[in-house]
Amino acid sequence: MSNRDRPTIIPGCTSHTRLFPKFHSFTYPYLLVGIPVVPGGFQGSMLSVDVLSWWRRGWLSVEARDHLGRGNNVKGLHGKVVDHLKLEGVDPSRFPHIYLITAPRFLRHIFAPASFWFLYSEEYELKAMIAEVNNTFDERRMYYLPYSMFGTSAEEAASEVSENEKRLPQKFSHTFAKDFHVSPFSSRKGGYTLTAQDPLASMAPEGVVVANIVATLRSSKGHGKLVARLLSTSKSLDPAMMSYIHRITFLLSWSVTGWITFPRIVLEAVKLAQRRGLSIWYRPEVNPTTVSRNSTPEEDVLETLFRKYLQAKVKNFPDPISLRYVAAEQLDPTFSRKATFTSEGNGQQRTQRPQTMELRIVTPAFYSRFVYYHNDESAFTSELLDTRLENRTARISDEELCQPLASSGPCTAIAKHADDTMDTSTALGWSLLRRLRRIPDRGLYPYPALPSLRSSQPKHPEEEHMIHSNSFSSFDRFIKASCSEQEQKEYRRVATRIFLSVKRTLGFDLHPDVLASSNAPRIADVATGNALWLLDAASSLPGNATLDGFDISLSQCPPKEWLPKNVHLHEWDIHKEPPAEFQGMYDIVHVRFIGLVITDNHGGNEIANIKKLLKPGGWLQWEEYDNSADYVEKARPDIDTPALDLMLRFGNNPQADRDMPRTGTFKWKDELLPTIKSKGFEQATQRTYTDYCKDNLALAKFYGDQYILVCEEFANKVFPKDAATMWIHEMISAATTETAKGAAIVIPLALFMARNPM
């Protein structure tokens, strides 16, 4: 095997020098590897490439899942780069030799903001490069950069092969436009000049790989803004030739570097924002040329239903049309992104426009946003036709056909008797979903990224048309009329997950004081339930956050194969001491709504066990309903609510009317703050949020229906429908009727925060 065919380890460094609008510079050590990209990869105890079995991977590894497009990881790096070149319209046979310089994984951790693919001819002449750029939002952009001797554009160079290419210099240079969001301190405008030394030109005779890559960011006016360098700092190493002692010392000296590189960069970003006062840009939605973030399990479910809905809309389009649908990418290798739907028209007068179009979903956020809209016209206007491309989550090839497509729809009439025959849970589920719908968050680009500054932004131009009403959305009606009971149940579950979260109540998943405690937090969610909070937090936290969910049973959670890569689930009984491997491991522990698992009406044992999860200086955030101040909210004074009043006593009073069975008290909540302090926590505080429903009384209905659903589930499990307890089930049914008249139970929310001593 020649030196060119061996993987190599490249000790190096990365440096960033910001020139405008404020000068700022830093340099950090950075470990690289050079990989000959060949079918089958390499297997070694120190460095492995394309090894699928985790127990056979080396200490350092390069894996196909971390590069290029989503999915198809079984093809390996070589198969994926061949597919990507075909996608770019380039013949892969032009490049029989490919070499990759990137950052490796170390013990499952990776931070690789940029990777560089060097594409060679049969004679090892450097003909082109692929610059692969990642951001912290799990988005990725691949720039194909053919060699350009005379500064021609990428398109011209792709179609012309110069005779002078046979005598290429050892340095590669290319200038191209920027269209990918990387730094919060720069817009998506401007361009890059990439200069790279040929890494293989320096290999003979010693076989040493030299990394020397420089990227210069220029503004749209041509001013230099930033210079980023990736450099080798010492001789590259052949992992197969390293002795056992050399491997151990090398890993000890470099292992920390990979873990702290990202926190170091975050620290520099904080300096730029706080000390230098640089403006922060809101993240725009991706372009069609960009690989979007991974979809969530909920978005995968909604994609399947939206595909059915779109097919039905096209089928009912009044004119002949052929629509090519391209879904957002998913990790499932069996998932088919593309589909074509056609309509032959309904016999009305046909237009003269070409009735061929493409609808491309550029980010899976489209699906989770689509369910918020009450009608398709508002959805399509906002998500496909926003005046700023940076706010569009989907693109349509013929914008003139967008509104006619939105207006077209399947027959969604619902027989009245269908609603009459629903059981209580199903009816309440649909009612809750319908009433939870609200105006979706508008696209914020180019307005300030800091939430405190967004109040000054103008209102959404379609806001008046997106106000929710008490009727079902167009998508709801289609699901009810055209989908199976199982699909309807899954839709209600998924959409409710999206609508319902504490963030909607408090405005955050983690309080800013808690979140500021760590740049790359490791977070535990105790009594995670169905992992709803965990998944919602994962979607809004930086990609370097690690989130672990704990519960006595994980039966309500999604399968681990569907979880984001930084989310993990573990079984643990909160009444017992946590396993040793989790003790002292977490920056933040989150707990909420565990009233039913407090066994001693005190919570001291549970708090002591939770505290063992925290690192010194770690934070506890705990949310509970404050039942000491709950009440019944009425739309009109004349509404009679005996069942809802009785339900309040059912939850709060240990001995209530009708010889009510003991259901427990909430005394432990009243004493929770002093109990937390007694367990050694510092800076313990309690904040009560009482206005989250008063400010928007529609929310009172939402949370009231949710409370009744919980009571119904609790009663069905605990109280048999016999003569002694039948009144409980009748009370819940009567309470449902009273809520339909315009009443709801409102329970304020208490937030507890405390810090583990250093």
Short mmCIF file of N, CA and C in Angstrom, two decimals, residues 84-85 88-91 94-95 117 119 127-132 141-147 153-155 157-159 172 174-176:
data_model
loop_
_atom_site.label_atom_id
_atom_site.label_comp_id
_atom_site.label_asym_id
_atom_site.label_seq_id
_atom_site.Cartn_x
_atom_site.Cartn_y
_atom_site.Cartn_z
N HIS A 84 -23.09 12.24 -4.51
CA HIS A 84 -23.14 13.70 -4.45
C HIS A 84 -22.64 14.32 -5.75
N LEU A 85 -21.58 13.77 -6.31
CA LEU A 85 -21.07 14.30 -7.58
C LEU A 85 -22.12 14.16 -8.68
N GLU A 88 -24.56 16.82 -8.38
CA GLU A 88 -24.02 18.09 -8.88
C GLU A 88 -23.93 18.11 -10.40
N GLY A 89 -24.27 16.99 -11.06
CA GLY A 89 -24.17 16.92 -12.51
C GLY A 89 -22.75 16.69 -13.00
N VAL A 90 -21.93 16.09 -12.16
CA VAL A 90 -20.52 15.85 -12.48
C VAL A 90 -20.30 14.34 -12.64
N ASP A 91 -19.52 13.95 -13.63
CA ASP A 91 -19.18 12.55 -13.85
C ASP A 91 -18.15 12.11 -12.82
N ARG A 94 -14.35 11.09 -13.54
CA ARG A 94 -13.28 12.08 -13.73
C ARG A 94 -12.34 12.13 -12.54
N PHE A 95 -12.79 11.60 -11.39
CA PHE A 95 -12.01 11.71 -10.16
C PHE A 95 -11.82 10.32 -9.54
N TRP A 117 -12.84 17.81 0.71
CA TRP A 117 -12.65 16.67 -0.18
C TRP A 117 -11.80 17.14 -1.37
N LEU A 119 -10.33 16.19 -5.00
CA LEU A 119 -10.69 15.29 -6.10
C LEU A 119 -9.57 15.29 -7.14
N LYS A 127 -8.01 18.34 -9.38
CA LYS A 127 -8.93 18.91 -10.36
C LYS A 127 -10.08 19.71 -9.73
N ALA A 128 -10.47 19.34 -8.51
CA ALA A 128 -11.63 20.00 -7.89
C ALA A 128 -11.61 19.72 -6.40
N MET A 129 -12.47 20.45 -5.69
CA MET A 129 -12.64 20.24 -4.26
C MET A 129 -14.13 20.30 -3.91
N ILE A 130 -14.47 19.70 -2.79
CA ILE A 130 -15.78 19.89 -2.17
C ILE A 130 -15.53 20.42 -0.78
N ALA A 131 -16.02 21.63 -0.51
CA ALA A 131 -15.94 22.20 0.83
C ALA A 131 -17.26 21.90 1.54
N GLU A 132 -17.19 21.13 2.59
CA GLU A 132 -18.39 20.70 3.34
C GLU A 132 -18.43 21.48 4.65
N ARG A 141 -23.85 22.34 4.24
CA ARG A 141 -23.79 22.82 2.86
C ARG A 141 -22.52 22.29 2.21
N MET A 142 -22.66 21.71 1.04
CA MET A 142 -21.52 21.23 0.27
C MET A 142 -21.33 22.14 -0.95
N TYR A 143 -20.15 22.76 -1.05
CA TYR A 143 -19.81 23.59 -2.20
C TYR A 143 -18.89 22.80 -3.13
N TYR A 144 -19.36 22.52 -4.33
CA TYR A 144 -18.50 21.86 -5.32
C TYR A 144 -17.68 22.93 -6.04
N LEU A 145 -16.35 22.80 -5.99
CA LEU A 145 -15.45 23.84 -6.48
C LEU A 145 -14.49 23.25 -7.51
N PRO A 146 -14.82 23.31 -8.80
CA PRO A 146 -13.89 22.83 -9.81
C PRO A 146 -12.70 23.76 -9.96
N TYR A 147 -11.57 23.22 -10.40
CA TYR A 147 -10.38 24.03 -10.58
C TYR A 147 -10.63 25.08 -11.66
N SER A 153 -16.21 31.11 -13.54
CA SER A 153 -17.19 30.70 -12.55
C SER A 153 -17.22 29.19 -12.45
N ALA A 154 -17.87 28.71 -11.40
CA ALA A 154 -17.96 27.27 -11.21
C ALA A 154 -18.70 26.60 -12.36
N GLU A 155 -19.76 27.28 -12.88
CA GLU A 155 -20.52 26.67 -13.97
C GLU A 155 -19.68 26.56 -15.24
N ALA A 157 -16.36 26.48 -15.41
CA ALA A 157 -15.27 25.54 -15.21
C ALA A 157 -15.76 24.11 -15.25
N ALA A 158 -17.02 23.87 -14.87
CA ALA A 158 -17.55 22.51 -14.90
C ALA A 158 -17.73 22.01 -16.32
N SER A 159 -17.90 22.91 -17.26
CA SER A 159 -18.15 22.51 -18.64
C SER A 159 -16.92 22.63 -19.53
N PHE A 172 -4.59 25.25 -4.63
CA PHE A 172 -5.91 25.34 -5.25
C PHE A 172 -6.58 26.60 -4.72
N HIS A 174 -10.24 29.12 -5.19
CA HIS A 174 -11.56 29.28 -5.82
C HIS A 174 -12.35 30.33 -5.03
N THR A 175 -13.06 31.18 -5.74
CA THR A 175 -13.93 32.19 -5.14
C THR A 175 -15.38 31.84 -5.46
N PHE A 176 -16.23 31.86 -4.46
CA PHE A 176 -17.63 31.47 -4.67
C PHE A 176 -18.52 32.23 -3.69
#
